[in-house]
mmCIF file of C-alpha atoms in Angstrom:
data_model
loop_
_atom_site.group_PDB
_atom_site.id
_atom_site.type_symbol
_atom_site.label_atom_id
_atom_site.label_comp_id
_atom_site.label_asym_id
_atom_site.label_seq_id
_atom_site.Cartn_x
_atom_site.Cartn_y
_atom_site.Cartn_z
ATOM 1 C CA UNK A 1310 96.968 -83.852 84.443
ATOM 2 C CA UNK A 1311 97.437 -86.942 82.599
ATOM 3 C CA UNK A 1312 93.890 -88.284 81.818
ATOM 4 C CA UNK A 1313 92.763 -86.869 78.745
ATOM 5 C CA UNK A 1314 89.093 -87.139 79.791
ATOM 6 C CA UNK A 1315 89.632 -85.411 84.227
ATOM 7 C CA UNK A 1316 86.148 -86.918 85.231
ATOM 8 C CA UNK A 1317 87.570 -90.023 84.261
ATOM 9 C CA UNK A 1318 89.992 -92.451 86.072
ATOM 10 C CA UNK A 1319 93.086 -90.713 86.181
ATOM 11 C CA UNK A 1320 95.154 -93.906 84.601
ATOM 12 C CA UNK A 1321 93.736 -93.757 80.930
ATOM 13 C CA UNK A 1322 95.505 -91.772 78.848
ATOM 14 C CA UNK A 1323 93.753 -90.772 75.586
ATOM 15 C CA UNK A 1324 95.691 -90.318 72.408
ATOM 16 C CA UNK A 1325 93.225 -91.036 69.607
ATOM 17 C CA UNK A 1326 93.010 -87.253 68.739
ATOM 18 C CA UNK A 1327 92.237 -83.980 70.295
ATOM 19 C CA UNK A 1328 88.596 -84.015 69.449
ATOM 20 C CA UNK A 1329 88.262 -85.327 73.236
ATOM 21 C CA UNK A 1330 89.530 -82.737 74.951
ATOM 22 C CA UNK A 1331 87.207 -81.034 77.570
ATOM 23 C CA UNK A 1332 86.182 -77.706 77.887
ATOM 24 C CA UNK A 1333 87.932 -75.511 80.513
ATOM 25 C CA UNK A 1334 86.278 -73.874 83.378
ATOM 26 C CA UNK A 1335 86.182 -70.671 81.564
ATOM 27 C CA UNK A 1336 84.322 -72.219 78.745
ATOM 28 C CA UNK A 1337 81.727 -73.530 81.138
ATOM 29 C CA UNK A 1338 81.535 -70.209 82.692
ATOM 30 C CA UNK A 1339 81.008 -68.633 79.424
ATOM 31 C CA UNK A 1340 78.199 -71.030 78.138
ATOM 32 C CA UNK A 1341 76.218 -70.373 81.168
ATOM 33 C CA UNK A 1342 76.192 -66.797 80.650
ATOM 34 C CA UNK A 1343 76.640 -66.185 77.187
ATOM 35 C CA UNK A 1344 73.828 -63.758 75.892
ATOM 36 C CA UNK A 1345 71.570 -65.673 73.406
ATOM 37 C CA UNK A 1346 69.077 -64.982 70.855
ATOM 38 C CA UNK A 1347 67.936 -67.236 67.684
ATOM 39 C CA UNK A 1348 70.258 -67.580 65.484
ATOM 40 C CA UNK A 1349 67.921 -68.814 62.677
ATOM 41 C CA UNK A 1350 65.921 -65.685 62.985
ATOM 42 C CA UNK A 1351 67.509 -62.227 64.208
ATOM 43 C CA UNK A 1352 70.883 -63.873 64.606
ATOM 44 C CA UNK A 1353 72.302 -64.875 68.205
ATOM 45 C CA UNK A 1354 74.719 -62.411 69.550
ATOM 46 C CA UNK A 1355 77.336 -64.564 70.822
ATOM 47 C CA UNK A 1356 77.553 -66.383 67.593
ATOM 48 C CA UNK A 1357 77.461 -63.287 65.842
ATOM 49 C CA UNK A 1358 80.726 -62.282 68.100
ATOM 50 C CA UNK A 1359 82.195 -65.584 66.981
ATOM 51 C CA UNK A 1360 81.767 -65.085 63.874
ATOM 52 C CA UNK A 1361 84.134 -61.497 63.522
ATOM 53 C CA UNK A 1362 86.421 -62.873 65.618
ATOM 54 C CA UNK A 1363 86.987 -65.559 63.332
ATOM 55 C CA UNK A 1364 86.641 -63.517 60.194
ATOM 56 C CA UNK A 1365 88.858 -61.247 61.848
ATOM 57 C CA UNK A 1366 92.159 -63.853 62.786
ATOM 58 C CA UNK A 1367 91.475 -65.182 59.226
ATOM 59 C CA UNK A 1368 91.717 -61.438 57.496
ATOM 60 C CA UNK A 1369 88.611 -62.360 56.034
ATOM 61 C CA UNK A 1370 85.695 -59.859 55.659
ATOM 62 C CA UNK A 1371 82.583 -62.680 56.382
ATOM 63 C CA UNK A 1372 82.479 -65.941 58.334
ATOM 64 C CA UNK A 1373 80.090 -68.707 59.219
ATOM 65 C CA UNK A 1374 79.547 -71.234 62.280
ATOM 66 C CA UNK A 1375 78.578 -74.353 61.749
ATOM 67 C CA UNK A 1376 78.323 -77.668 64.317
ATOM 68 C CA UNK A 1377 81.505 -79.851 62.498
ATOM 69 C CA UNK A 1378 84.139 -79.436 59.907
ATOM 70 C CA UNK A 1379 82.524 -81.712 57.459
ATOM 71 C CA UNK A 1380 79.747 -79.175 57.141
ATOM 72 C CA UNK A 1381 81.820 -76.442 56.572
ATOM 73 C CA UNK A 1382 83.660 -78.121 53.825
ATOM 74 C CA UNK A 1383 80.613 -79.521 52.429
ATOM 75 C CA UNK A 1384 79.317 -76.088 52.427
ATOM 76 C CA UNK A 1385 82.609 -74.669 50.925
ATOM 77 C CA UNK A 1386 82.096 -76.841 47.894
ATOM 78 C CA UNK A 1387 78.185 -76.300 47.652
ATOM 79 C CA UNK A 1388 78.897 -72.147 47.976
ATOM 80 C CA UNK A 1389 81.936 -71.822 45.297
ATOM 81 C CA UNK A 1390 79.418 -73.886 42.604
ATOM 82 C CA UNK A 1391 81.218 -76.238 39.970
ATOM 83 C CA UNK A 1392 78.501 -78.961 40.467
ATOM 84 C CA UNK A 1393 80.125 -81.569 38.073
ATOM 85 C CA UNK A 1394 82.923 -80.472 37.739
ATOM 86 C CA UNK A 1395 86.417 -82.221 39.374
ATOM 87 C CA UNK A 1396 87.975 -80.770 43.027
ATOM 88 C CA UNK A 1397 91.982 -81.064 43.130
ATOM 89 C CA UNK A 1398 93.201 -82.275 46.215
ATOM 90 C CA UNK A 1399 96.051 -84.292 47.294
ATOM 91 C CA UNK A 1400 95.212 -88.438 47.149
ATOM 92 C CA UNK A 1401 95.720 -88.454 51.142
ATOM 93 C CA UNK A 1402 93.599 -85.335 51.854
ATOM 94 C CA UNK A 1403 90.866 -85.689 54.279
ATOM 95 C CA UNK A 1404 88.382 -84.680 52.230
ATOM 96 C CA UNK A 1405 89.286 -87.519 50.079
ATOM 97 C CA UNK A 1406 89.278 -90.495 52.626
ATOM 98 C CA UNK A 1407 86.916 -89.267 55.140
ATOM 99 C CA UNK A 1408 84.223 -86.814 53.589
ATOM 100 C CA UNK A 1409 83.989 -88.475 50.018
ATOM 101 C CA UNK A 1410 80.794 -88.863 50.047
ATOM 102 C CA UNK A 1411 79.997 -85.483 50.635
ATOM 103 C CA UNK A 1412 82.094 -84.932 47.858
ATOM 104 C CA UNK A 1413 80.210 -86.639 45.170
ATOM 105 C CA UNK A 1414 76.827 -87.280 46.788
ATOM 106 C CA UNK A 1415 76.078 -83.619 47.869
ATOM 107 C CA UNK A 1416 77.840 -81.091 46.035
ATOM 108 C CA UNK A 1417 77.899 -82.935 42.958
ATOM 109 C CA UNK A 1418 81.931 -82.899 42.287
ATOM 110 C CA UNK A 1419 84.129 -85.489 40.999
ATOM 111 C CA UNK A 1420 87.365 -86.140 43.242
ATOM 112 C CA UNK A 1421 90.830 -85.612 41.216
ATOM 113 C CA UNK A 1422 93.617 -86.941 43.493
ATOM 114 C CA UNK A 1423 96.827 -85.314 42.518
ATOM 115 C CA UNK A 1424 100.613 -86.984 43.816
ATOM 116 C CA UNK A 1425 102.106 -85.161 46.673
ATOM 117 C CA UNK A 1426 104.271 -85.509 49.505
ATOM 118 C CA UNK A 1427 103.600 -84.661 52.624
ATOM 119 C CA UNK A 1428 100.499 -83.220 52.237
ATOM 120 C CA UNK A 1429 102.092 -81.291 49.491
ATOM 121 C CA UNK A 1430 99.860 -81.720 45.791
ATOM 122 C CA UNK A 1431 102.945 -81.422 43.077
ATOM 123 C CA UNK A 1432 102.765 -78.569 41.169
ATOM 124 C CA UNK A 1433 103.430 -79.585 37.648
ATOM 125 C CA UNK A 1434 100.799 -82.325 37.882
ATOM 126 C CA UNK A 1435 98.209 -80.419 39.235
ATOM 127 C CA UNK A 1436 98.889 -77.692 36.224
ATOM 128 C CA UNK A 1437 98.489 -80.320 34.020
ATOM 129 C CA UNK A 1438 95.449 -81.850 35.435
ATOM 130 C CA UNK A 1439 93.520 -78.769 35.064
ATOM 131 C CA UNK A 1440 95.242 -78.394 31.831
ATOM 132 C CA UNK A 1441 93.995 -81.941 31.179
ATOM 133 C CA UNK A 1442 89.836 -80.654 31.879
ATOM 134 C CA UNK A 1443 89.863 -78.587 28.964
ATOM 135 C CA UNK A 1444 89.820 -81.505 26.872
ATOM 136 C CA UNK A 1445 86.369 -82.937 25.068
ATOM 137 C CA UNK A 1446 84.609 -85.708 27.441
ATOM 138 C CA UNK A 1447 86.227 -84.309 31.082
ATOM 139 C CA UNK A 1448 84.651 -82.577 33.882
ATOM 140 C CA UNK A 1449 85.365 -79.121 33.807
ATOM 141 C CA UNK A 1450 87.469 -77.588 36.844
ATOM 142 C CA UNK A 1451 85.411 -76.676 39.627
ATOM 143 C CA UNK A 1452 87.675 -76.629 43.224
ATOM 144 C CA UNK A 1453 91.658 -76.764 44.159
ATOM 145 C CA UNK A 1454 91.666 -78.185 47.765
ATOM 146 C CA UNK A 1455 94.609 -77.752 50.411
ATOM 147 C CA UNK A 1456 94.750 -78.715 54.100
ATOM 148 C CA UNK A 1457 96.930 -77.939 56.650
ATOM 149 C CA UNK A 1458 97.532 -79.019 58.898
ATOM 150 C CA UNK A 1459 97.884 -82.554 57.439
ATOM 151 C CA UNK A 1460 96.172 -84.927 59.269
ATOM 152 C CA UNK A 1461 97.318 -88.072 56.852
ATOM 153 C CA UNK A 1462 100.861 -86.758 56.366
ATOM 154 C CA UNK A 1463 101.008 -86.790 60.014
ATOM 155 C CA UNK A 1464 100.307 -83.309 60.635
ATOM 156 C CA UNK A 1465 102.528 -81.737 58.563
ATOM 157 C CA UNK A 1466 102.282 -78.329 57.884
ATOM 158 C CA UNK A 1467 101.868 -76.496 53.987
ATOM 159 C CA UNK A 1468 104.638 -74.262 52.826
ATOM 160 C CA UNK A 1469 103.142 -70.943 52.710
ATOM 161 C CA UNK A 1470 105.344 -70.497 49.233
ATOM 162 C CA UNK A 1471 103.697 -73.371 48.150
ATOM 163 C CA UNK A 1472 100.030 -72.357 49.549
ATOM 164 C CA UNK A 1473 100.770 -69.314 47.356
ATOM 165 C CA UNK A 1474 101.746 -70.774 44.272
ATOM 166 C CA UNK A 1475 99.048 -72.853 44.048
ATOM 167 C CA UNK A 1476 96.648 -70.488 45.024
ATOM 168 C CA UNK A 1477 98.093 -68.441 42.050
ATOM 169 C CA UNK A 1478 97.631 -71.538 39.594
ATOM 170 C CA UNK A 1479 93.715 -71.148 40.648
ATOM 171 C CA UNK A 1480 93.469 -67.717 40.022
ATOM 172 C CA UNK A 1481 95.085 -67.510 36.785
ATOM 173 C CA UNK A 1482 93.093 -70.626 35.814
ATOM 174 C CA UNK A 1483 89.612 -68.571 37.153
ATOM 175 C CA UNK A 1484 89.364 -71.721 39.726
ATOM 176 C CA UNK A 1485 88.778 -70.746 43.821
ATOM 177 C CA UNK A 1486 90.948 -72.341 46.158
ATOM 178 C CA UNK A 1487 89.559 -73.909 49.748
ATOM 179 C CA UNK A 1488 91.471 -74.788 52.675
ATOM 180 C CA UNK A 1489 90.794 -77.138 55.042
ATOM 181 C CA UNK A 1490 92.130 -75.675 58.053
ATOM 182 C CA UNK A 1491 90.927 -77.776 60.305
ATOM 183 C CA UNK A 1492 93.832 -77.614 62.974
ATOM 184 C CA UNK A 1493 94.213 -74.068 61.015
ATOM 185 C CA UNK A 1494 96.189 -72.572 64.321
ATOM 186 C CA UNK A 1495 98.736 -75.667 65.029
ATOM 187 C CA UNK A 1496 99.891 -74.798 60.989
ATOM 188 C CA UNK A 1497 100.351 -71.261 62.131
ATOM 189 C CA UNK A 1498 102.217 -72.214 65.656
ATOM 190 C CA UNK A 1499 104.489 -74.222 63.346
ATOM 191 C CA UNK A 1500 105.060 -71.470 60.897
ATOM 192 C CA UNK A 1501 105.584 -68.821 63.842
ATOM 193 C CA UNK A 1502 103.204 -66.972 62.076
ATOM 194 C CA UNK A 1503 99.310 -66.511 61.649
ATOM 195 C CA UNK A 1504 96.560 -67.870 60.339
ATOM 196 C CA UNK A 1505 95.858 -64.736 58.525
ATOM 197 C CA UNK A 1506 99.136 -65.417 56.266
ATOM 198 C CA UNK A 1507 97.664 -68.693 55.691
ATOM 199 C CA UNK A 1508 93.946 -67.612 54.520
ATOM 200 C CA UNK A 1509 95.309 -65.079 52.645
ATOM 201 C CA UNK A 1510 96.515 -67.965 50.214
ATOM 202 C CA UNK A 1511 92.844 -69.323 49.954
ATOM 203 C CA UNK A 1512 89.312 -67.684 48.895
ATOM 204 C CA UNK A 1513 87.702 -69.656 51.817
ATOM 205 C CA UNK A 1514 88.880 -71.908 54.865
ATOM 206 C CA UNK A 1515 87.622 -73.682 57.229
ATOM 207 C CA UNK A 1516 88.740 -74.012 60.721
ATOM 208 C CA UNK A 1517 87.818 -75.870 64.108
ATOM 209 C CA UNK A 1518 87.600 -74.717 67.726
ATOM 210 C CA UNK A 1519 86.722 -78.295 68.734
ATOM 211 C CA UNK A 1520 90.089 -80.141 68.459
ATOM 212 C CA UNK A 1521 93.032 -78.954 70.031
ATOM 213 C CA UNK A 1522 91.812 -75.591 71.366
ATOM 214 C CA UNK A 1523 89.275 -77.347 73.376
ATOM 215 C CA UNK A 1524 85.980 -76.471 72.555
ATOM 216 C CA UNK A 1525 82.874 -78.715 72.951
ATOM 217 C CA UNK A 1526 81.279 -78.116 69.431
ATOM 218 C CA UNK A 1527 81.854 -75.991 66.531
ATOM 219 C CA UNK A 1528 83.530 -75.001 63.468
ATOM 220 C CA UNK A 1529 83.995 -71.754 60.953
ATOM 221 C CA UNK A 1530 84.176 -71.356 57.853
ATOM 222 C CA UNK A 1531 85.942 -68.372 56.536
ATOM 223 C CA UNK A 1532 85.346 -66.121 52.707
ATOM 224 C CA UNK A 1533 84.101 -63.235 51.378
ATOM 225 C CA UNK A 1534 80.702 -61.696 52.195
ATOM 226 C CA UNK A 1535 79.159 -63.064 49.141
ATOM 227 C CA UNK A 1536 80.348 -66.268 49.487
ATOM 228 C CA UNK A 1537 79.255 -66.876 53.165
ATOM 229 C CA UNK A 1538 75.793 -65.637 52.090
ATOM 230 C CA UNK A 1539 75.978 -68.534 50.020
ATOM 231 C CA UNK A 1540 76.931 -71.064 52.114
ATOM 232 C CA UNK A 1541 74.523 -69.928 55.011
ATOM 233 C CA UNK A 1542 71.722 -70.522 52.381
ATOM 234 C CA UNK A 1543 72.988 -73.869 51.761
ATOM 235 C CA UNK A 1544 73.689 -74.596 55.547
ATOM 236 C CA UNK A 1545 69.698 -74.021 56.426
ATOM 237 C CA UNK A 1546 69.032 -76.407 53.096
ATOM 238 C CA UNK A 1547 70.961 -78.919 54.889
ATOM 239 C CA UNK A 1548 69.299 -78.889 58.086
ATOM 240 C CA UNK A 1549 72.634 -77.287 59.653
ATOM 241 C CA UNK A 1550 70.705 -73.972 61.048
ATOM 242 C CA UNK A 1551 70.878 -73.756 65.099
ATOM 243 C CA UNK A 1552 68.548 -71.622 67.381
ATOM 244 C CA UNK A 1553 70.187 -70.446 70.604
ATOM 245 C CA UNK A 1554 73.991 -71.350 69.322
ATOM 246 C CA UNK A 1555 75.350 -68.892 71.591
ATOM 247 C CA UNK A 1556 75.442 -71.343 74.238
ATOM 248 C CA UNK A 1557 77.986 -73.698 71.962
ATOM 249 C CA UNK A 1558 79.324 -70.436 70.312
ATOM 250 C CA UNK A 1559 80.401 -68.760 74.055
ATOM 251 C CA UNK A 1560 82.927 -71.840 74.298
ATOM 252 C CA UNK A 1561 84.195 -71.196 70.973
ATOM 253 C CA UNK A 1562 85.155 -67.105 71.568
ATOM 254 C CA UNK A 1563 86.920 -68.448 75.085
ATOM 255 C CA UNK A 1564 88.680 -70.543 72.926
ATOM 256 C CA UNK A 1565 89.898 -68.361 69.977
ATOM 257 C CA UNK A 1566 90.917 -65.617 72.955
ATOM 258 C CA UNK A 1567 93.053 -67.849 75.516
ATOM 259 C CA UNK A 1568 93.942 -71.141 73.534
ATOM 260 C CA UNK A 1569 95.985 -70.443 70.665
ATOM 261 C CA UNK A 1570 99.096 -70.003 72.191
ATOM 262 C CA UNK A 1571 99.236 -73.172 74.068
ATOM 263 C CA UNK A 1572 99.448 -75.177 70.912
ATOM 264 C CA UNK A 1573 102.668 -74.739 71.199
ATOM 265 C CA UNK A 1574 102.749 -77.307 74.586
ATOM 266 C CA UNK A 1575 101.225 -80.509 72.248
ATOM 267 C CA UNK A 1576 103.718 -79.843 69.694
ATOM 268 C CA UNK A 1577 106.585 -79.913 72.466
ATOM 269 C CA UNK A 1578 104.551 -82.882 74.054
ATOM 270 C CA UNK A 1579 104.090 -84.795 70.249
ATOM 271 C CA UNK A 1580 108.529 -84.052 69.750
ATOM 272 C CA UNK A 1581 109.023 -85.708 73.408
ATOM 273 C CA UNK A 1582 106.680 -88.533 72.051
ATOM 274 C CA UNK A 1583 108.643 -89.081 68.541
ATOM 275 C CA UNK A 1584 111.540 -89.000 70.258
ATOM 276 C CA UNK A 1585 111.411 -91.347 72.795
ATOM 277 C CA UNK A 1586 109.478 -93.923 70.316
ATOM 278 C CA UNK A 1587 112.612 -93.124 68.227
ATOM 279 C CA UNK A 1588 115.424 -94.153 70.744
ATOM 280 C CA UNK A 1589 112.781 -97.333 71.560
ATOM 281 C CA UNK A 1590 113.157 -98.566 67.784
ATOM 282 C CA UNK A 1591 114.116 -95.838 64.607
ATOM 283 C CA UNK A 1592 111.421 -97.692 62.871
ATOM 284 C CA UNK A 1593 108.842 -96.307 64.729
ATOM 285 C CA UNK A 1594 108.878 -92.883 64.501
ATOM 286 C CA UNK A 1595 110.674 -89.790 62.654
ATOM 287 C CA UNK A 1596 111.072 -86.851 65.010
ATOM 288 C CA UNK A 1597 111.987 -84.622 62.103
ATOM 289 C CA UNK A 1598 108.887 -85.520 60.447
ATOM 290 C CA UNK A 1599 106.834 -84.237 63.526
ATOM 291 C CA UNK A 1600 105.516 -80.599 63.204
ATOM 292 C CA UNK A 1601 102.339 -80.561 65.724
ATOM 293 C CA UNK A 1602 100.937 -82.417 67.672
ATOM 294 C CA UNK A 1603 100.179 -85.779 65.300
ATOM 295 C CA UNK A 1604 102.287 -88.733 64.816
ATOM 296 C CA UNK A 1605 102.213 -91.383 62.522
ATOM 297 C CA UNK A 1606 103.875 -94.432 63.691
ATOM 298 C CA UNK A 1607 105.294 -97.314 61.355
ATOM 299 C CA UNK A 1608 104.491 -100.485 62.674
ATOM 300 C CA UNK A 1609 105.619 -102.349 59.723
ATOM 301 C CA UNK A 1610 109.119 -103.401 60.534
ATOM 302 C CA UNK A 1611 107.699 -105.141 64.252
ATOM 303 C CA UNK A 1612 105.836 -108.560 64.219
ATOM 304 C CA UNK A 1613 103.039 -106.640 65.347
ATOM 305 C CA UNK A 1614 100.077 -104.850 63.429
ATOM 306 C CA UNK A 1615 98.804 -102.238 63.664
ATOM 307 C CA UNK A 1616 95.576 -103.633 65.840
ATOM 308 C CA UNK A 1617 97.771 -105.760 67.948
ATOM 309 C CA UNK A 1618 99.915 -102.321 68.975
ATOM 310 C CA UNK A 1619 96.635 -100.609 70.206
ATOM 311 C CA UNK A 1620 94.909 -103.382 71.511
ATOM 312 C CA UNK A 1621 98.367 -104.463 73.973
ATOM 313 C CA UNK A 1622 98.937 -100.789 74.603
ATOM 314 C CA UNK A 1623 94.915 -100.520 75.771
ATOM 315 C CA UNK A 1624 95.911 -102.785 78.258
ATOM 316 C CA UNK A 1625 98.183 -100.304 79.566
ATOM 317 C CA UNK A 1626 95.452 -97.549 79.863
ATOM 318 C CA UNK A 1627 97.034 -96.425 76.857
ATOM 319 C CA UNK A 1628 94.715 -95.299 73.897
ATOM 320 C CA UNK A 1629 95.933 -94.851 70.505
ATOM 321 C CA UNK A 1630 93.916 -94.928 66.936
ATOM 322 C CA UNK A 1631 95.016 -97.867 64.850
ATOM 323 C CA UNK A 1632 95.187 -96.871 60.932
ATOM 324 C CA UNK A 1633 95.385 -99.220 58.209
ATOM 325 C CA UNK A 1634 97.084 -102.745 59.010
ATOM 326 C CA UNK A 1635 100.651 -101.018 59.987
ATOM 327 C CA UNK A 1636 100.070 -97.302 61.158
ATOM 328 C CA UNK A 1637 99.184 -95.935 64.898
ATOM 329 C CA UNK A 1638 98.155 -92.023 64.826
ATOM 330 C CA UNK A 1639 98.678 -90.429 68.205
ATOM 331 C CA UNK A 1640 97.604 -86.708 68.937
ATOM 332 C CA UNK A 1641 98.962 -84.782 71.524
ATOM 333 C CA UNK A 1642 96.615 -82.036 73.114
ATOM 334 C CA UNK A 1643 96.310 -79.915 76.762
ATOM 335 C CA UNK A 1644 95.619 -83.206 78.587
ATOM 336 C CA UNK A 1645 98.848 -85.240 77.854
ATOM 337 C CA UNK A 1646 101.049 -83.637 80.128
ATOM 338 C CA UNK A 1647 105.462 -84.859 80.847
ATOM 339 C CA UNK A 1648 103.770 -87.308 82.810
ATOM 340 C CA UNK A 1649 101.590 -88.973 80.472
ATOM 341 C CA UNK A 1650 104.394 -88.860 77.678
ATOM 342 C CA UNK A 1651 106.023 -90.804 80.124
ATOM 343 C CA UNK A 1652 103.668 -93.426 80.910
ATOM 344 C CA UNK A 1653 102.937 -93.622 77.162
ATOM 345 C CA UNK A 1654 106.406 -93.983 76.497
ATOM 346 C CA UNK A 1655 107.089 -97.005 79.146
ATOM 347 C CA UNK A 1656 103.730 -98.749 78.085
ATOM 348 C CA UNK A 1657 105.208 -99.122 74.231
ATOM 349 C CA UNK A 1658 108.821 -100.336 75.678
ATOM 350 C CA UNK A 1659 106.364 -103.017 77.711
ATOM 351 C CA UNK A 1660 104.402 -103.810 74.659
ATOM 352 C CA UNK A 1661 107.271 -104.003 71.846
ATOM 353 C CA UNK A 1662 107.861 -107.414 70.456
ATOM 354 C CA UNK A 1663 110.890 -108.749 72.353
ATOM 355 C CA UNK A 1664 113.937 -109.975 70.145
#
C-alpha cells in the first residue's frame, strides 16, 4: 500500500513522519472490545495491562500512560524534582527545540545545551558543565537528558557505551538520567538488541506507541515505583488523568505485541530512500548516516529551499516536512511500501533543479 493515510486517495504519499500512520485492523478489533474501567478511580484494566507490558520490555519495575510524549517528559522532569536547577541535553535535542517551554515554564528547569554530534552530548563538556554548577551564582544540577532515537540528528541512534557512560557521570554526580525514547524500539532494531539494554542506562524513559508502531494515541513513561507514583500525581495536577483509557490503551498492547519487529521494514524502506536520493545528487543525502527510518536531506547545495522542495514535490502527491530554510525530514513507516519509495524517488528526479 502506498498511501500513508488507506481511506485516502491512493496517490498521496505521506512522509512528514510516522505519527500518521493508522491503526491496523487488530487495533480496531481490540479497542472495541477491550475491557474498561476508570482509570482515574479503581484503575482501567487494559491500561493497567499496558502498563506491565511496558514496564516489563523496559526492565523497569513501574510505568505510566499518558496521551503524548510531551507529557511524559514533562512529567519526567516534574517527578525527578530539581525545580531550578539546569537539565543537560544535547543543543539539538527535542526537548530543547520542541518542548522548551515545558522546560522552563512548568517544571521550573533551566536548559543547558551541551556540543554533540549526532545526537551524541560530548563527554568532557558535559563533566565540566556539571562541574561548572558547583560554582557561586549557577543553578544547581537537576536532569542529564538523552534521546534516541535522534529525531534532529536524523534518527540516529545512541551508543549504548556512550548511554552508559553518561549515565555513570549522573550517578556518581547524584544527578538522574531521562531518556527520551520516543522511537525507543527503532534505537533497539538498529542496535539488534532491546530496549531493555537501553533503559537500563537511564532511571526513567519515555517511549511512544503512536509513531511508527501504529497506534492512535498514547505514550509511557518508564522508572521505578516511587518515581511513577510521582509522576502520576503530577499527571492528574496537569489535567492529564483519563477515565475509560482502555479503549486508547487496547491499541497500544496490540501494538507493543505484533509491531516491533516490523521496524525493521521502514529502516530498509528509509536506506532504499537515501540511496536513491544519493545516486540523484550526493548532496542530498548520506546513506551511511541513515539508521531508521528518518532522513535529513541537504538542500543547500540546489537553487532550491527548503520550502520550494516540498511545495514542487506536493505537487507530485508527494509530502515531505520542510525544516529550516535548507533541510527536508522524511520518515519512513508501514505505509511507504517499494512502491511508494519509488514514486517518491521519481517525483524528486522531476522536481530537481535542472543544470
Amino acid at each position: 500500500m502506498s498511501s500513508a493515510h488507506p481511506q485516502c486517495a491512493a496517490e498521496i504519499v505521506d512522509l512528514r513522519s510516522d505519527t500518521v500512520t493508522l491503526p491496523t485492523d487488530a487495533m480496531f478489533e481490540a479497542m472495541r472490545s477491550a475491557p474498561l474501567g476508570d482509570d482515574s478511580r479503581d484503575g482501567d484494566p487494559t491500561v493497567r495491562a499496558l502498563e506491565q507490558k511496558a514496564a516489563d520490555l523496559a526492565g523497569k519495575t513501574a510505568a505510566l500512560f499518558v496521551p503524548s510524549g510531551t507529557m511524559g517528559n514533562l512529567l519526567a522532569m516534574l517527578a525527578h524534582g530539581g525545580r531550578g536547577g539546569e537539565v543537560f541535553s544535547d543543543a539539538g535535542a527535542h526537548l530543547f527545540n520542541s518542548e522548551i517551554g515545558s522546560v522552563v515554564t512548568v517544571a521550573g528547569l533551566v536548559p543547558r545545551p551541551i556540543p554533540s554530534h549526532r545526537g551524541a552530548m560530548q563527554e568532557e563538556p558535559l563533566a565540566q558543565a556539571i562541574s561548572a554548577t558547583a560554582s557561586a551564582g549557577r543553578p544547581r544540577p537537576a536532569l542529564i537528558w538523552m534521546e534516541t532515537t535522534h529525531n534532529g540528528a536524523g534518527g540516529a541512534v545512541l551508543p549504548l557505551a556512550h548511554m552508559a557512560r553518561v549515565h555513570a557521570l549522573g550517578r556518581s554526580n547524584g544527578i538522574a538520567v531521562h531518556v527520551d525514547g520516543a522511537r525507543l524500539f527503532n534505537a533497539a532494531v538498529a542496535l539488534g538488541g532491546s530496549a531493555q539494554q537501553i533503559a537500563a542506562h537511564a532511571d526513567s524513559l519515555m517511549f511512544c506507541v503512536s509513531k511508527g508502531l501504529s497506534a492512535p494515541i498514547g505514550s509511557l513513561l518508564v522508572g521505578d515505583a516511587a518515581l511513577i507514583a510521582q509522576a502520576r500525581a503530577f499527571r492528574r495536577f496537569i489535567g492529564g488523568n483519563m477515565r475509560q483509557a482502555g479503549v486508547i490503551a487496547a491499541a497500544g498492547l496490540v501494538a507493543l505485541n505484533s509491531m516491533i519487529a516490523r521496524l525493521r521494514d521502514d529502516h530498509e524502506a528509509a536506506q532504499r530512500l537515501a540511496r536513491g536520493l544519493a545516486w540523484l545528487d550526493p548532496a542530498l543525502a548520506e546513506p551511511g548516516h541513515v539508521q531508521t527510518n528518518i532522513l535529513r536531506i541537504d538542500t543547500s547545495g540546489s537553487a532550491q529551499s527548503a520550502a520550494e522542495w516540498a511545495s514542487r514535490l506536493k505537487a507530485h502527491d508527494i509530502l515531505v516536512q520542510a525544516s529550516g530554510a535548507s533541510q527536508l525530514r522524511l520518515v519512513t513507516h508501514r505505509h511507504i511500501d517499494r512502491a511508494a519509495v519509488e514514486r517518491t524517488l521519481a517525483a524528486f528526479a522531476a522536481v530537481a533543479p535542472k543544470a
